[in-house]
Short mmCIF file of C-alpha atoms in Angstrom, two decimals:
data_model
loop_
_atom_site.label_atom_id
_atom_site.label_comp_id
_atom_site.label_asym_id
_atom_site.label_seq_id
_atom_site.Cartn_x
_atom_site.Cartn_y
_atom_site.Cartn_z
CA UNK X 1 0.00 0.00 0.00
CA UNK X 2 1.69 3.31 -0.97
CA UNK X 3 0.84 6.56 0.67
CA UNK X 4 -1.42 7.50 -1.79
CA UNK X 5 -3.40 4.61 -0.70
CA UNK X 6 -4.63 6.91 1.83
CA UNK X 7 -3.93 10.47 0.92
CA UNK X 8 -7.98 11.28 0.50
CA UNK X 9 -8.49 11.36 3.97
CA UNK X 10 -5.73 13.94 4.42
CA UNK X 11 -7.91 17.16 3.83
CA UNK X 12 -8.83 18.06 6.76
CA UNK X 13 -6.89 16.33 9.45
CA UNK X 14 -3.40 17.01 8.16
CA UNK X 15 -0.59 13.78 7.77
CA UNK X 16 -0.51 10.90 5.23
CA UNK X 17 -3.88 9.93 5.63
CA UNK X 18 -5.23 12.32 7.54
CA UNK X 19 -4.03 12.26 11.80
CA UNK X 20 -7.42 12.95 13.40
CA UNK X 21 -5.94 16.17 15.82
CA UNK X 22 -8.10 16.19 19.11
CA UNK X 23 -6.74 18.74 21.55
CA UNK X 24 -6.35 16.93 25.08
CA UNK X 25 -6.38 18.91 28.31
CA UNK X 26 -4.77 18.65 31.49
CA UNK X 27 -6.64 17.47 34.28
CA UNK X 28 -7.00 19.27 37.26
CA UNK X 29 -5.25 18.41 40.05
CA UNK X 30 -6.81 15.00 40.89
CA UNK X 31 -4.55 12.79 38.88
CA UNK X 32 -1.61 12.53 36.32
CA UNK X 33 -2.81 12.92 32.62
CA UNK X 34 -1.13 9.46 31.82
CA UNK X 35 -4.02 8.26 35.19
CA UNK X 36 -1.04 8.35 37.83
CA UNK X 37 -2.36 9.76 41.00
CA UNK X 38 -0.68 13.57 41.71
CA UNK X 39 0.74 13.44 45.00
CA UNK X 40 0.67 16.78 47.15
CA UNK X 41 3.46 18.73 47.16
CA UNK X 42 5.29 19.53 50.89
CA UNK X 43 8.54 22.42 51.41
CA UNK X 44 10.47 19.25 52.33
CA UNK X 45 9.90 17.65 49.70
CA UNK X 46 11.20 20.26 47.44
CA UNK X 47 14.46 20.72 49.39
CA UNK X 48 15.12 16.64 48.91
CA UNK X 49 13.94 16.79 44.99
CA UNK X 50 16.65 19.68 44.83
CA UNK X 51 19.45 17.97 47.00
CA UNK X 52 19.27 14.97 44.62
CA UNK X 53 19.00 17.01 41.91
CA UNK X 54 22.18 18.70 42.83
CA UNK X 55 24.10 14.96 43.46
CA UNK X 56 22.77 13.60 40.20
CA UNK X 57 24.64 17.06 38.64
CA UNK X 58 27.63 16.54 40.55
CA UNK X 59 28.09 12.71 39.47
CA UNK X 60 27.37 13.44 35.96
CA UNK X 61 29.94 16.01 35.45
CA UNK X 62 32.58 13.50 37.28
CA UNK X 63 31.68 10.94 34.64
CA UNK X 64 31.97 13.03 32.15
CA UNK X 65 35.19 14.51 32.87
CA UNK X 66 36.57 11.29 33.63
CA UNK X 67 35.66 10.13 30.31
CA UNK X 68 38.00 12.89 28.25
CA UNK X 69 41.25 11.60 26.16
CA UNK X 70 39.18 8.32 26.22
CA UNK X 71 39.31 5.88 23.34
CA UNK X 72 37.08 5.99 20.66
CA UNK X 73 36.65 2.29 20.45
CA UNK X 74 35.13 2.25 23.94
CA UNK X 75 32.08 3.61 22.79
CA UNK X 76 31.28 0.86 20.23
CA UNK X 77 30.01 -1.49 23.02
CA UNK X 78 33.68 -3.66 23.06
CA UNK X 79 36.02 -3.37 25.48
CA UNK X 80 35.32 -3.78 29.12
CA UNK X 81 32.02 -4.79 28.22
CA UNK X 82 31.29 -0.67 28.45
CA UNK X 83 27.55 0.22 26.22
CA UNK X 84 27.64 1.12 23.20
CA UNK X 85 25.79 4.44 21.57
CA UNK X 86 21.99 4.75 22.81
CA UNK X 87 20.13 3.41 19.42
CA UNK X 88 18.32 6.27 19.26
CA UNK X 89 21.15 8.62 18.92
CA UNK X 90 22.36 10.13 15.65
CA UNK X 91 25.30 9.03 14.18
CA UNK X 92 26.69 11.97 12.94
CA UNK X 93 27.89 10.25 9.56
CA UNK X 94 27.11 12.13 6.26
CA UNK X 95 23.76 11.27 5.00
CA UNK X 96 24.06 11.81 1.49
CA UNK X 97 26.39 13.22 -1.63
CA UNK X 98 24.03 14.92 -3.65
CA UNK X 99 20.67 16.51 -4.26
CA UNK X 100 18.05 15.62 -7.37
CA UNK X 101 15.09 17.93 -7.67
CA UNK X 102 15.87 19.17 -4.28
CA UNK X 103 15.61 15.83 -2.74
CA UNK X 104 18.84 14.84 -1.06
CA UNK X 105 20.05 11.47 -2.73
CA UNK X 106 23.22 9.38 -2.96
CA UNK X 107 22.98 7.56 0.78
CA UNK X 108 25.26 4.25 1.58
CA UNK X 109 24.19 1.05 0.92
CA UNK X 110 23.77 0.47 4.38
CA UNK X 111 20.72 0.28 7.32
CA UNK X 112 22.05 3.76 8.27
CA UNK X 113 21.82 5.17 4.64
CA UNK X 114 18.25 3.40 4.63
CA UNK X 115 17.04 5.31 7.03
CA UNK X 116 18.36 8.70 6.41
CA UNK X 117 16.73 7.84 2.68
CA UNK X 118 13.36 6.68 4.28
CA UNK X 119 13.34 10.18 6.28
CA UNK X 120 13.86 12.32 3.67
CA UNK X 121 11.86 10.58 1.29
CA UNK X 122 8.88 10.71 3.88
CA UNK X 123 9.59 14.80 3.75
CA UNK X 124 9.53 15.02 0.05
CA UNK X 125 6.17 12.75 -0.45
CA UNK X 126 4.94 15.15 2.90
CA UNK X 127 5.37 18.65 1.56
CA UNK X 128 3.55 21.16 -0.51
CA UNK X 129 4.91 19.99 -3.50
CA UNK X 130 2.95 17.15 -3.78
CA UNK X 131 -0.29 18.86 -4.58
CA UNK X 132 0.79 20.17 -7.89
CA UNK X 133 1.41 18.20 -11.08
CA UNK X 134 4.50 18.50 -12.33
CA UNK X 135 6.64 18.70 -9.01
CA UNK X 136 4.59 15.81 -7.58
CA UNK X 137 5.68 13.70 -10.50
CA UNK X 138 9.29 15.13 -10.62
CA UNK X 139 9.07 14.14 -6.80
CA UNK X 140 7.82 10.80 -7.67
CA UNK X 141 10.42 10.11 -10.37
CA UNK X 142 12.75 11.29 -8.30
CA UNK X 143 12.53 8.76 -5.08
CA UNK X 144 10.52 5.80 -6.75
CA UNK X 145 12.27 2.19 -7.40
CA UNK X 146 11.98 2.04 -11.87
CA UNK X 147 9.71 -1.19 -11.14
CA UNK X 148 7.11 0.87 -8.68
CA UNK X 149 7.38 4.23 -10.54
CA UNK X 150 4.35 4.01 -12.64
CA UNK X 151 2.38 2.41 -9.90
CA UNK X 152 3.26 5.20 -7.41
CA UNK X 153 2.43 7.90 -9.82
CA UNK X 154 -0.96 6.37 -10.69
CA UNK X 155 -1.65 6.36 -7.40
CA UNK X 156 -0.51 9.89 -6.01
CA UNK X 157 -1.97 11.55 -9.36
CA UNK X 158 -5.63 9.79 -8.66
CA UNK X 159 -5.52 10.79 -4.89
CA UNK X 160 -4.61 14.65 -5.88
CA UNK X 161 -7.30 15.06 -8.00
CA UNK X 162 -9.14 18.19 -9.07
CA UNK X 163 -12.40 17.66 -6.66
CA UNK X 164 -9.34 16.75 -3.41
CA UNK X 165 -7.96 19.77 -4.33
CA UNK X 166 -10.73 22.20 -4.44
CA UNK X 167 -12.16 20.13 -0.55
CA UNK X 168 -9.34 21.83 1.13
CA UNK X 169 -9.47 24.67 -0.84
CA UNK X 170 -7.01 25.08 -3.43
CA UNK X 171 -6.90 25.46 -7.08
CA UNK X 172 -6.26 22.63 -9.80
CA UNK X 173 -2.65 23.83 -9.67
CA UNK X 174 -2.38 23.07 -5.65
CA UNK X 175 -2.13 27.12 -5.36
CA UNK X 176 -3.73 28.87 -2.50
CA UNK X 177 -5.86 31.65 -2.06
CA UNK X 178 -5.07 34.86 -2.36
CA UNK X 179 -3.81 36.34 1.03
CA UNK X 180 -3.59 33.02 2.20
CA UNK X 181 -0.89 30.45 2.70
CA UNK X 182 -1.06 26.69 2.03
CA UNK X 183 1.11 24.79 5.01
CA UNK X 184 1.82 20.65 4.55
CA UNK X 185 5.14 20.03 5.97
CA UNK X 186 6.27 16.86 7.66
CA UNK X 187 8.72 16.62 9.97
CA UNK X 188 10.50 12.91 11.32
CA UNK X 189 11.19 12.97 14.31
CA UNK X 190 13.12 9.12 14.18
CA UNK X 191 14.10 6.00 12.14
CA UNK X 192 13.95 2.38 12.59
CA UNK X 193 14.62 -0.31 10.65
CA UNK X 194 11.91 -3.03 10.69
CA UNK X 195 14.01 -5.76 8.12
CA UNK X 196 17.09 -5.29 5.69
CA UNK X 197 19.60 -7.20 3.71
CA UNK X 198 22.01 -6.08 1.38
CA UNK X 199 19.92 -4.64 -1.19
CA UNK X 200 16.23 -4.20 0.62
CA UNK X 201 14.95 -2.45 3.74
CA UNK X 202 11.91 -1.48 5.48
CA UNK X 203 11.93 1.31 7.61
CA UNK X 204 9.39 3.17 9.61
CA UNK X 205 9.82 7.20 10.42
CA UNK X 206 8.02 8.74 13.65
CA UNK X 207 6.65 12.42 11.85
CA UNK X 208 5.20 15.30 13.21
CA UNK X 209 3.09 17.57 10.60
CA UNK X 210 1.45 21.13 9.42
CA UNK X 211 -1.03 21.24 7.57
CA UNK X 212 -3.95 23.83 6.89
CA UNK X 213 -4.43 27.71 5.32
CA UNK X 214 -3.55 30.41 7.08
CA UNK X 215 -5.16 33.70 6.47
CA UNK X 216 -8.33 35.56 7.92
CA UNK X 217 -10.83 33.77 6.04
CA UNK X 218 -9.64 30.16 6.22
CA UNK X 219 -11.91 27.34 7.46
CA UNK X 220 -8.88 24.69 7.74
CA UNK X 221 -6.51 26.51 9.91
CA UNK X 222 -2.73 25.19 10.08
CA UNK X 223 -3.07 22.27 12.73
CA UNK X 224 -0.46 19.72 13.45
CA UNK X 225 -0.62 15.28 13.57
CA UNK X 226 1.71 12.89 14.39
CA UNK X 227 2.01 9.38 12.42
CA UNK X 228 4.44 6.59 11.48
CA UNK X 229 5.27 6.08 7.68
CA UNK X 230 6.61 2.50 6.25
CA UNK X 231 8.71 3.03 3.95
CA UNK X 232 9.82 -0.10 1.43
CA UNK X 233 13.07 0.27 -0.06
CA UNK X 234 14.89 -1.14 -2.91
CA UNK X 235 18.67 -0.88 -4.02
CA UNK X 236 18.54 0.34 -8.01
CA UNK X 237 20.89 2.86 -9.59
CA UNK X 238 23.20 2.65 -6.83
CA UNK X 239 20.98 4.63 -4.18
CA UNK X 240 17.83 3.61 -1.97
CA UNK X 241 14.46 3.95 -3.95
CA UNK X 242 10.94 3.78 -2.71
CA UNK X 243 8.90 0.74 -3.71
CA UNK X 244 5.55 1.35 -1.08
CA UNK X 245 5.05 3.43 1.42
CA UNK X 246 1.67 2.79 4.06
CA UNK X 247 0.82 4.75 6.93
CA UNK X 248 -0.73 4.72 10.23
CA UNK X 249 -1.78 7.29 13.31
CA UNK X 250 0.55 8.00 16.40
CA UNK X 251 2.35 7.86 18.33
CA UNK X 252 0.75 10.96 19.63
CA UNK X 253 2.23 13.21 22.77
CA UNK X 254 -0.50 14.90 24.20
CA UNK X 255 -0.62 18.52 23.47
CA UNK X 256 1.20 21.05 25.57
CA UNK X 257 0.10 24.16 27.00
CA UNK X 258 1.65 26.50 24.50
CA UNK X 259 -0.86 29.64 23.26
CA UNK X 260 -2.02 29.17 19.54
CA UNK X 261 -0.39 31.40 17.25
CA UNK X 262 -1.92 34.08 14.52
CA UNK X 263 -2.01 32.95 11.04
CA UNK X 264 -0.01 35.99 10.08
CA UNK X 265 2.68 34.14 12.45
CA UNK X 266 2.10 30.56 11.00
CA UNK X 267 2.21 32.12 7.63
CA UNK X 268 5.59 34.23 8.40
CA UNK X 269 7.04 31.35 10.21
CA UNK X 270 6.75 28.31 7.29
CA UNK X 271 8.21 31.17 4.84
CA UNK X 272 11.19 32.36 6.69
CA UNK X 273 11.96 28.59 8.45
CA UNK X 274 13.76 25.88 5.87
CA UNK X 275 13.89 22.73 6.54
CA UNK X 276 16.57 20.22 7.07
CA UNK X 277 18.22 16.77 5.38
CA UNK X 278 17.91 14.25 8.03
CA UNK X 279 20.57 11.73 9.17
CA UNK X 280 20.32 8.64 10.92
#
């Protein structure tokens, strides 16, 4: 199933297939949000929250500065039986060599250059571009495996069609109107690779998104989603390529406590802000 599998339900909801966004609020003071009780708070206990936060402080900077001029190879997980790099952590290594239609290409034949493809990937097939024509097929040419590419562009062409277009209020083009701005950004937020081998890899990418109008008059203002994207890739033409993608809800944080913003702010802020490549 490829993400235009499920692309019609996007409209209103924002993400892949459309992230249903239901604002959650903070209980009062009668529990946790995640159903923990919420204990009462005392002077003392303060003072002994703040004492061990103080020790904790004091031991990590001792590890740490016990750790300088140390060898590199410690850190791999051999030696001394010492752990190796949290998996989540980034790796630092160059994610790609080169850029085609904006996209960053060229990653290494290896789970690591999987993933930073998958992520990337999952931005291109996430963005703005998407809802016109010719970039969404220059997008799609770009990223698909030669045995999937006609089957992905059927696909994303039928789910951006003229009537889509027009439900969340653009023109045939994917243009918005005027005075307002059209938002559908995706941002990962981190890899993991669900199966690989030496020329094949699945990998699924935690995203956060925007999507909406901003502008005065607009009945879908900029809201955000969070979702997962599978991503299927293939080794051809000595980079990663995209064979399916699918998509599913969550996992979702519940929302924090931070004031909504104008959509002369929104607006501003998706203009001025770039984006990134993303390494694994």
């Amino acid at each position: 199933m490829s993400l235009g599998d499920e692309h019609g339900a996007r409209g209103e909801d924002g993400g892949y297939g459309g992230t249903g966004q239901t604002r959650t609020r903070l209980p009062d003071s009668a529990g946790d949000v995640y159903g923990g009780p919420r204990r009462g708070t005392r002077s003392s206990s303060r003072s002994l929250v703040t004492v061990v936060g103080v020790v904790v402080l004091l031991i990590a900077a001792i590890a740490f500065a016990n750790r300088g001029g140390g060898d590199s190879g410690s850190e791999d997980g051999g030696g001394g039986g010492k752990a190796g790099a949290a998996p989540t952590s980034a790796t630092g290594e160059r994610p790609v060599k080169s850029k085609a239609a904006g996209i960053p290409t060229g990653y290494a034949q290896d789970d690591q250059g999987a993933q930073s493809a998958a992520a990337n990937y999952t931005v291109a097939l996430g963005s703005d571009g998407m809802f016109n024509t010719a970039k969404r097929h220059e997008i799609v040419q770009t990223i698909a495996d030669p045995s999937a590419l006609d089957q992905l562009q059927s696909g994303f062409d039928a789910d951006y069609s003229a009537a889509f277009l027009k439900k969340i209020g653009l023109d045939d083009d994917g243009g918005a109107p005027a005075g307002s701005t059209f938002v559908n950004r995706t941002l990962p937020v981190g890899t993991k690779v669900t199966s690989s081998s030496a020329d094949a890899a699945t990998v699924e990418v935690w995203c956060n998104s925007l999507f909406g109008l901003t502008g005065e008059s607009s009945t879908k203002p900029v809201t955000s989603g969070w979702f997962t994207v599978t991503v299927k890739l293939n080794w051809a033409n000595d980079d990663w390529k995209v064979l399916e993608t699918s998509q599913k809800t969550g996992p979702t944080p519940v929302n924090g406590d931070n004031p909504v913003s104008g959509s002369d702010e929104i607006g501003k802020a998706v203009e001025e802000f770039g984006g990134f490549t993303y390494a694994r």
